[in-house]
Amino acid sequence: MAESKENREEVLTCPICVQTFRKPVTLPCQHSFCRECIAVYADKSKPGQTDEVTCSTGSEGVHQLISCPVCRTPTSLGREGVAGLPPNFHLAEIVERFSSAVKVEDDIPYCSLCGEDNQAKAVKFCTDCCLLYCKDCLASFHPIMGAMKRHRLISSQEYLSLETSQRQTSGRDEQSTQQASCPRHGEPFCLYCVRCRLVICVGCVIDHPEHAVRDIPSAAENAKPAVLNKTSELEKVLQETKESLSGVTRLYNKIQETQELHTQEVERAYCAALEALQAWKQQSLDGIKTRYSQWSVECSAILQHFQLHSQEMERMVQASKDLLASLDVEFLQVSQTCTISTIGSAASAPVKYFN
């Protein structure tokens, strides 16, 4: 890119002054020079170098003859001299475009992060970081992923346009503090058209024929009462709104206080009910334990009595069976001591516990 720029500068450089062309003109040999440079060159040429020609009208004249500074081709300047050389409009347009491009390129600001010893031209500007980045610093310190993913990057040219627009806006703000003037005529606004409801200058009066026109102070004074009345109405509405707001605020605070009181009452009632329920539970459990413990003791005593009585009955049954299996003589002898009535009374003894 540097070589391309140097080549363009060389092509657009006058061979005489070695500067960018200024109002270039072209000789018949197609070499171009600055009009001023070729004029100075012609003045320094030898006065004896002339060219005698015959005009179309038959008149003769002596024209200055110069050699092209590049190819040394003889050139007759004609009756008008250097002023008659044809201007090279195409070359002038190229020079203008190149100058504009160079100006823009030269105006590009430097990177905000590079050191002063090796400061490079910026290629991007981050509207979030408010910093200018060259190509290397952009890759190193402003990654496209992570926290800076959503940052907005604009080109250096857009940054310059942004700076220009901000400066213009600042200029408009400064102008707004000064007396307003008509953009069309440049005169200060001093009149007011009642029909169009516009402020105008003296030059604008012709555009408002047969319209009622007043000076700005009296028109403003005449319009102020309506604004004052409207302001009073707004102030009254504002006062009523403030009063309503105050009432609603008090109501809101009362609701919050009442809610807190009711919440505390429910909490206290719940705690009291929980304590009462726990006391009833403990009392009930203690009563059940006491009653059933007593019943268990009584039942255990009865169970032990029946176990002993059962064992006694088993011995008596076994003795009775043994008696029946003995010889008749033994049976008759033993039966005298153990009667049937004794066995029956023994068998009916436990019934008293279930009456």
Short mmCIF file of C-alpha atoms in Angstrom, two decimals:
data_model
loop_
_atom_site.label_atom_id
_atom_site.label_comp_id
_atom_site.label_asym_id
_atom_site.label_seq_id
_atom_site.Cartn_x
_atom_site.Cartn_y
_atom_site.Cartn_z
CA MET A 1 0.00 0.00 0.00
CA ALA A 2 2.94 2.32 0.76
CA GLU A 3 4.40 1.72 -2.68
CA SER A 4 1.05 2.44 -4.29
CA LYS A 5 0.80 5.71 -2.42
CA GLU A 6 4.35 6.72 -3.42
CA ASN A 7 3.62 5.87 -7.05
CA ARG A 8 0.49 7.99 -7.03
CA GLU A 9 2.38 10.89 -5.49
CA GLU A 10 5.07 10.59 -8.18
CA VAL A 11 2.51 10.55 -11.00
CA LEU A 12 0.71 13.57 -9.56
CA THR A 13 3.92 15.59 -9.05
CA CYS A 14 4.94 18.44 -11.32
CA PRO A 15 8.38 17.73 -12.90
CA ILE A 16 9.46 21.35 -12.38
CA CYS A 17 8.55 22.12 -8.73
CA VAL A 18 8.39 18.45 -7.67
CA GLN A 19 5.15 19.24 -5.81
CA THR A 20 1.56 18.17 -6.36
CA PHE A 21 0.08 19.76 -9.47
CA ARG A 22 -1.57 23.16 -9.10
CA LYS A 23 -3.82 24.11 -12.00
CA PRO A 24 -2.07 21.71 -14.40
CA VAL A 25 -1.75 22.49 -18.13
CA THR A 26 -0.58 20.15 -20.91
CA LEU A 27 1.90 20.76 -23.71
CA PRO A 28 1.39 19.22 -27.19
CA CYS A 29 3.88 16.50 -26.23
CA GLN A 30 1.31 15.46 -23.54
CA HIS A 31 3.55 16.35 -20.63
CA SER A 32 1.77 18.31 -17.87
CA PHE A 33 3.06 21.03 -15.56
CA CYS A 34 1.73 23.56 -13.09
CA ARG A 35 0.54 26.66 -14.95
CA GLU A 36 2.67 28.86 -12.73
CA CYS A 37 5.73 26.63 -13.08
CA ILE A 38 5.61 26.53 -16.89
CA ALA A 39 5.08 30.31 -16.96
CA VAL A 40 8.23 30.86 -14.87
CA TYR A 41 10.06 28.35 -17.08
CA ALA A 42 8.96 30.23 -20.22
CA ASP A 43 10.10 33.58 -18.76
CA LYS A 44 13.54 32.12 -18.10
CA SER A 45 13.83 30.73 -21.63
CA LYS A 46 16.09 32.56 -24.19
CA PRO A 47 14.26 35.54 -25.72
CA GLY A 48 15.64 34.67 -29.20
CA GLN A 49 13.70 31.38 -29.34
CA THR A 50 10.66 32.38 -31.41
CA ASP A 51 8.41 30.83 -33.99
CA GLU A 52 7.12 32.82 -36.99
CA VAL A 53 3.66 31.62 -38.09
CA THR A 54 0.95 32.85 -40.44
CA CYS A 55 -2.53 33.15 -38.92
CA SER A 56 -5.67 31.96 -40.71
CA THR A 57 -6.52 35.57 -41.42
CA GLY A 58 -3.27 35.99 -43.33
CA SER A 59 -1.57 38.06 -40.62
CA GLU A 60 1.79 37.00 -39.39
CA GLY A 61 2.97 36.90 -35.77
CA VAL A 62 5.92 35.92 -33.66
CA HIS A 63 5.24 33.36 -30.93
CA GLN A 64 7.56 32.22 -28.17
CA LEU A 65 9.08 28.80 -28.70
CA ILE A 66 10.06 26.67 -25.67
CA SER A 67 11.37 23.18 -25.20
CA CYS A 68 9.46 20.69 -23.06
CA PRO A 69 11.32 20.42 -19.71
CA VAL A 70 10.90 16.63 -19.86
CA CYS A 71 11.38 15.50 -23.48
CA ARG A 72 12.83 18.73 -24.97
CA THR A 73 10.22 18.78 -27.73
CA PRO A 74 9.88 22.33 -29.16
CA THR A 75 6.52 23.89 -28.40
CA SER A 76 5.03 27.13 -29.70
CA LEU A 77 3.08 28.94 -26.96
CA GLY A 78 0.88 30.86 -29.42
CA ARG A 79 -0.40 34.39 -29.18
CA GLU A 80 -1.73 34.03 -25.61
CA GLY A 81 1.49 32.50 -24.34
CA VAL A 82 1.24 30.23 -21.31
CA ALA A 83 -2.33 31.43 -20.70
CA GLY A 84 -3.33 29.72 -23.96
CA LEU A 85 -2.13 26.26 -22.91
CA PRO A 86 -5.07 23.88 -22.44
CA PRO A 87 -5.81 23.02 -18.79
CA ASN A 88 -5.74 19.33 -17.87
CA PHE A 89 -9.11 19.04 -16.09
CA HIS A 90 -8.85 15.27 -15.73
CA LEU A 91 -5.50 15.53 -13.98
CA ALA A 92 -6.79 18.36 -11.78
CA GLU A 93 -9.74 16.18 -10.70
CA ILE A 94 -7.41 13.28 -9.86
CA VAL A 95 -5.18 15.60 -7.85
CA GLU A 96 -8.20 16.91 -5.93
CA ARG A 97 -9.40 13.39 -5.11
CA PHE A 98 -5.94 12.32 -4.05
CA SER A 99 -5.52 15.40 -1.87
CA SER A 100 -8.85 14.68 -0.17
CA ALA A 101 -7.88 11.05 0.40
CA VAL A 102 -4.49 12.05 1.79
CA LYS A 103 -6.14 14.60 4.06
CA VAL A 104 -8.53 12.00 5.42
CA GLU A 105 -5.70 9.53 5.88
CA ASP A 106 -3.56 12.13 7.64
CA ASP A 107 -6.45 13.04 9.94
CA ILE A 108 -6.82 9.45 11.18
CA PRO A 109 -6.00 9.51 14.91
CA TYR A 110 -3.41 7.34 16.60
CA CYS A 111 -4.02 4.30 18.79
CA SER A 112 -4.83 5.09 22.42
CA LEU A 113 -2.82 2.14 23.74
CA CYS A 114 0.42 2.25 21.72
CA GLY A 115 3.49 3.79 23.25
CA GLU A 116 4.65 7.20 22.08
CA ASP A 117 7.79 5.68 20.52
CA ASN A 118 5.85 3.23 18.35
CA GLN A 119 2.41 4.76 17.95
CA ALA A 120 0.33 3.34 15.07
CA LYS A 121 -2.71 4.65 13.24
CA ALA A 122 -6.03 3.55 14.72
CA VAL A 123 -8.30 1.27 12.71
CA LYS A 124 -11.24 0.93 15.15
CA PHE A 125 -12.92 2.94 17.88
CA CYS A 126 -14.92 1.25 20.67
CA THR A 127 -17.94 3.34 21.67
CA ASP A 128 -18.16 1.42 24.98
CA CYS A 129 -14.47 1.63 25.97
CA CYS A 130 -14.08 5.12 24.40
CA LEU A 131 -10.65 4.04 23.11
CA LEU A 132 -8.95 3.94 19.71
CA TYR A 133 -7.27 0.66 18.71
CA CYS A 134 -4.68 -0.12 16.07
CA LYS A 135 -4.75 -3.54 14.42
CA ASP A 136 -2.34 -5.17 16.89
CA CYS A 137 -3.84 -3.65 20.04
CA LEU A 138 -7.34 -4.56 18.86
CA ALA A 139 -6.35 -8.22 18.60
CA SER A 140 -4.48 -8.19 21.92
CA PHE A 141 -6.67 -6.09 24.21
CA HIS A 142 -10.19 -6.17 22.72
CA PRO A 143 -11.21 -9.81 22.10
CA ILE A 144 -14.39 -10.48 20.15
CA MET A 145 -15.54 -12.98 22.78
CA GLY A 146 -16.19 -12.69 26.50
CA ALA A 147 -17.15 -9.47 28.29
CA MET A 148 -16.37 -7.29 25.23
CA LYS A 149 -18.45 -9.38 22.83
CA ARG A 150 -21.29 -6.84 22.76
CA HIS A 151 -19.08 -3.74 22.46
CA ARG A 152 -19.72 -1.61 19.36
CA LEU A 153 -16.70 -1.04 17.14
CA ILE A 154 -16.67 1.59 14.40
CA SER A 155 -14.02 2.52 11.85
CA SER A 156 -11.65 5.45 12.24
CA GLN A 157 -13.50 7.35 9.49
CA GLU A 158 -16.79 6.88 11.36
CA TYR A 159 -15.07 8.09 14.51
CA LEU A 160 -13.93 11.26 12.70
CA SER A 161 -17.47 11.80 11.40
CA LEU A 162 -18.78 11.31 14.92
CA GLU A 163 -16.29 13.84 16.25
CA THR A 164 -17.28 16.31 13.51
CA SER A 165 -21.00 15.92 14.24
CA GLN A 166 -20.36 16.43 17.96
CA ARG A 167 -18.41 19.57 17.22
CA GLN A 168 -21.21 20.82 14.98
CA THR A 169 -23.77 20.05 17.68
CA SER A 170 -21.64 21.93 20.19
CA GLY A 171 -21.47 24.85 17.79
CA ARG A 172 -25.26 24.85 17.39
CA ASP A 173 -25.65 24.84 21.17
CA GLU A 174 -23.37 27.87 21.42
CA GLN A 175 -25.32 29.65 18.70
CA SER A 176 -28.60 28.89 20.47
CA THR A 177 -27.42 30.95 23.45
CA GLN A 178 -27.04 33.93 21.14
CA GLN A 179 -29.85 35.90 19.57
CA ALA A 180 -31.79 33.78 17.07
CA SER A 181 -31.68 34.95 13.50
CA CYS A 182 -33.52 34.08 10.30
CA PRO A 183 -31.65 31.34 8.41
CA ARG A 184 -32.98 32.68 5.12
CA HIS A 185 -32.14 36.37 5.39
CA GLY A 186 -29.59 36.37 8.22
CA GLU A 187 -31.53 39.08 10.05
CA PRO A 188 -32.52 38.74 13.74
CA PHE A 189 -36.13 37.77 14.47
CA CYS A 190 -37.97 40.94 15.46
CA LEU A 191 -41.61 40.40 14.33
CA TYR A 192 -44.41 37.91 14.96
CA CYS A 193 -47.05 36.89 12.41
CA VAL A 194 -50.32 36.47 14.35
CA ARG A 195 -52.02 34.49 11.58
CA CYS A 196 -49.16 32.06 10.92
CA ARG A 197 -47.96 32.06 14.54
CA LEU A 198 -44.36 32.45 13.40
CA VAL A 199 -41.48 34.71 14.41
CA ILE A 200 -40.08 36.43 11.34
CA CYS A 201 -37.45 38.97 10.38
CA VAL A 202 -37.92 42.18 8.40
CA GLY A 203 -37.07 40.37 5.18
CA CYS A 204 -39.85 37.81 5.77
CA VAL A 205 -42.62 40.44 5.87
CA ILE A 206 -43.03 40.22 2.10
CA ASP A 207 -43.96 36.54 2.49
CA HIS A 208 -46.83 37.43 4.85
CA PRO A 209 -48.94 39.94 2.88
CA GLU A 210 -51.98 41.39 4.67
CA HIS A 211 -51.16 39.36 7.78
CA ALA A 212 -51.36 40.94 11.21
CA VAL A 213 -47.76 41.48 12.32
CA ARG A 214 -46.65 42.61 15.77
CA ASP A 215 -43.31 43.24 17.38
CA ILE A 216 -42.00 40.29 19.39
CA PRO A 217 -42.13 41.91 22.89
CA SER A 218 -45.78 42.98 22.57
CA ALA A 219 -46.74 39.64 20.96
CA ALA A 220 -45.05 37.76 23.78
CA GLU A 221 -46.71 39.99 26.38
CA ASN A 222 -50.09 39.40 24.74
CA ALA A 223 -49.55 35.61 24.73
CA LYS A 224 -48.32 35.38 28.32
CA PRO A 225 -51.76 35.71 30.07
CA ALA A 226 -53.06 32.54 28.42
CA VAL A 227 -49.93 30.68 29.45
CA LEU A 228 -50.20 32.10 32.97
CA ASN A 229 -53.82 30.93 33.24
CA LYS A 230 -52.86 27.50 32.01
CA THR A 231 -49.97 27.46 34.46
CA SER A 232 -52.32 28.34 37.32
CA GLU A 233 -54.66 25.52 36.30
CA LEU A 234 -51.75 23.11 36.15
CA GLU A 235 -50.52 24.24 39.56
CA LYS A 236 -54.02 23.67 41.00
CA VAL A 237 -54.16 20.19 39.49
CA LEU A 238 -50.63 19.57 40.75
CA GLN A 239 -51.66 20.57 44.31
CA GLU A 240 -54.72 18.29 44.17
CA THR A 241 -52.53 15.48 42.87
CA LYS A 242 -50.07 16.00 45.71
CA GLU A 243 -52.90 15.92 48.27
CA SER A 244 -54.28 12.74 46.74
CA LEU A 245 -50.81 11.27 46.73
CA SER A 246 -50.41 12.14 50.41
CA GLY A 247 -53.75 10.47 51.25
CA VAL A 248 -52.90 7.35 49.30
CA THR A 249 -49.50 7.24 51.01
CA ARG A 250 -51.13 7.40 54.45
CA LEU A 251 -53.59 4.66 53.46
CA TYR A 252 -50.75 2.50 52.19
CA ASN A 253 -48.79 2.94 55.41
CA LYS A 254 -51.91 2.12 57.47
CA ILE A 255 -52.43 -1.07 55.45
CA GLN A 256 -48.85 -2.09 56.08
CA GLU A 257 -49.16 -1.43 59.83
CA THR A 258 -52.48 -3.33 60.08
CA GLN A 259 -51.04 -6.25 58.18
CA GLU A 260 -48.11 -6.40 60.60
CA LEU A 261 -50.42 -6.29 63.66
CA HIS A 262 -52.67 -9.07 62.33
CA THR A 263 -49.64 -11.17 61.47
CA GLN A 264 -48.31 -10.81 65.01
CA GLU A 265 -51.74 -11.72 66.49
CA VAL A 266 -51.94 -14.88 64.38
CA GLU A 267 -48.40 -15.82 65.43
CA ARG A 268 -49.24 -15.34 69.12
CA ALA A 269 -52.52 -17.30 68.82
CA TYR A 270 -50.73 -20.10 67.03
CA CYS A 271 -48.02 -20.31 69.71
CA ALA A 272 -50.63 -20.34 72.51
CA ALA A 273 -52.69 -23.01 70.77
CA LEU A 274 -49.58 -25.07 70.16
CA GLU A 275 -48.59 -24.86 73.84
CA ALA A 276 -52.12 -25.85 74.96
CA LEU A 277 -52.19 -28.75 72.51
CA GLN A 278 -48.81 -29.98 73.70
CA ALA A 279 -49.99 -29.80 77.35
CA TRP A 280 -53.18 -31.73 76.52
CA LYS A 281 -51.12 -34.32 74.68
CA GLN A 282 -48.76 -34.81 77.62
CA GLN A 283 -51.66 -34.97 80.12
CA SER A 284 -53.54 -37.50 78.00
CA LEU A 285 -50.44 -39.67 77.57
CA ASP A 286 -49.78 -39.58 81.32
CA GLY A 287 -53.41 -40.59 82.11
CA ILE A 288 -53.34 -43.46 79.63
CA LYS A 289 -50.04 -44.67 81.03
CA THR A 290 -51.35 -44.56 84.61
CA ARG A 291 -54.66 -46.38 83.89
CA TYR A 292 -53.18 -49.07 81.72
CA SER A 293 -50.31 -49.66 84.12
CA GLN A 294 -52.83 -50.36 86.92
CA TRP A 295 -54.89 -52.65 84.70
CA SER A 296 -51.75 -54.50 83.65
CA VAL A 297 -50.82 -55.18 87.30
CA GLU A 298 -54.31 -56.51 88.14
CA CYS A 299 -54.45 -58.63 85.00
CA SER A 300 -50.99 -60.04 85.76
CA ALA A 301 -52.13 -61.14 89.25
CA ILE A 302 -55.24 -62.86 87.84
CA LEU A 303 -53.12 -64.53 85.15
CA GLN A 304 -50.74 -65.90 87.80
CA HIS A 305 -53.67 -67.20 89.90
CA PHE A 306 -55.17 -69.00 86.91
CA GLN A 307 -51.83 -70.50 86.00
CA LEU A 308 -51.49 -71.94 89.54
CA HIS A 309 -55.13 -73.13 89.56
CA SER A 310 -54.62 -74.76 86.15
CA GLN A 311 -51.59 -76.62 87.38
CA GLU A 312 -53.55 -77.84 90.43
CA MET A 313 -56.41 -79.00 88.22
CA GLU A 314 -54.00 -80.86 85.96
CA ARG A 315 -52.65 -82.78 88.98
CA MET A 316 -56.18 -83.62 90.15
CA VAL A 317 -57.23 -84.80 86.66
CA GLN A 318 -54.16 -86.99 86.46
CA ALA A 319 -54.87 -88.42 89.91
CA SER A 320 -58.44 -89.14 88.92
CA LYS A 321 -57.29 -90.92 85.76
CA ASP A 322 -54.82 -92.97 87.76
CA LEU A 323 -57.62 -93.91 90.22
CA LEU A 324 -59.87 -95.09 87.42
CA ALA A 325 -57.06 -97.24 86.00
CA SER A 326 -56.33 -98.94 89.35
CA LEU A 327 -57.80 -102.25 90.60
CA ASP A 328 -61.25 -102.25 91.98
CA VAL A 329 -60.04 -102.82 95.53
CA GLU A 330 -57.67 -99.88 95.28
CA PHE A 331 -60.33 -97.77 93.64
CA LEU A 332 -62.78 -98.39 96.43
CA GLN A 333 -60.13 -97.70 99.07
CA VAL A 334 -58.99 -94.42 97.54
CA SER A 335 -62.44 -93.18 96.61
CA GLN A 336 -63.28 -93.05 100.30
CA THR A 337 -60.83 -90.18 100.77
CA CYS A 338 -61.50 -88.21 97.52
CA THR A 339 -65.18 -87.65 96.81
CA ILE A 340 -66.83 -86.33 93.69
CA SER A 341 -68.05 -83.21 95.51
CA THR A 342 -64.49 -82.19 96.37
CA ILE A 343 -63.48 -82.39 92.72
CA GLY A 344 -66.50 -80.34 91.64
CA SER A 345 -65.81 -77.57 94.16
CA ALA A 346 -62.22 -77.35 93.04
CA ALA A 347 -63.25 -77.08 89.41
CA SER A 348 -65.68 -74.20 90.06
CA ALA A 349 -63.31 -72.06 92.16
CA PRO A 350 -61.91 -69.69 89.41
CA VAL A 351 -65.33 -68.45 88.26
CA LYS A 352 -65.35 -65.67 90.91
CA TYR A 353 -62.78 -63.59 89.00
CA PHE A 354 -65.15 -63.00 86.03
CA ASN A 355 -68.30 -62.07 87.97
#
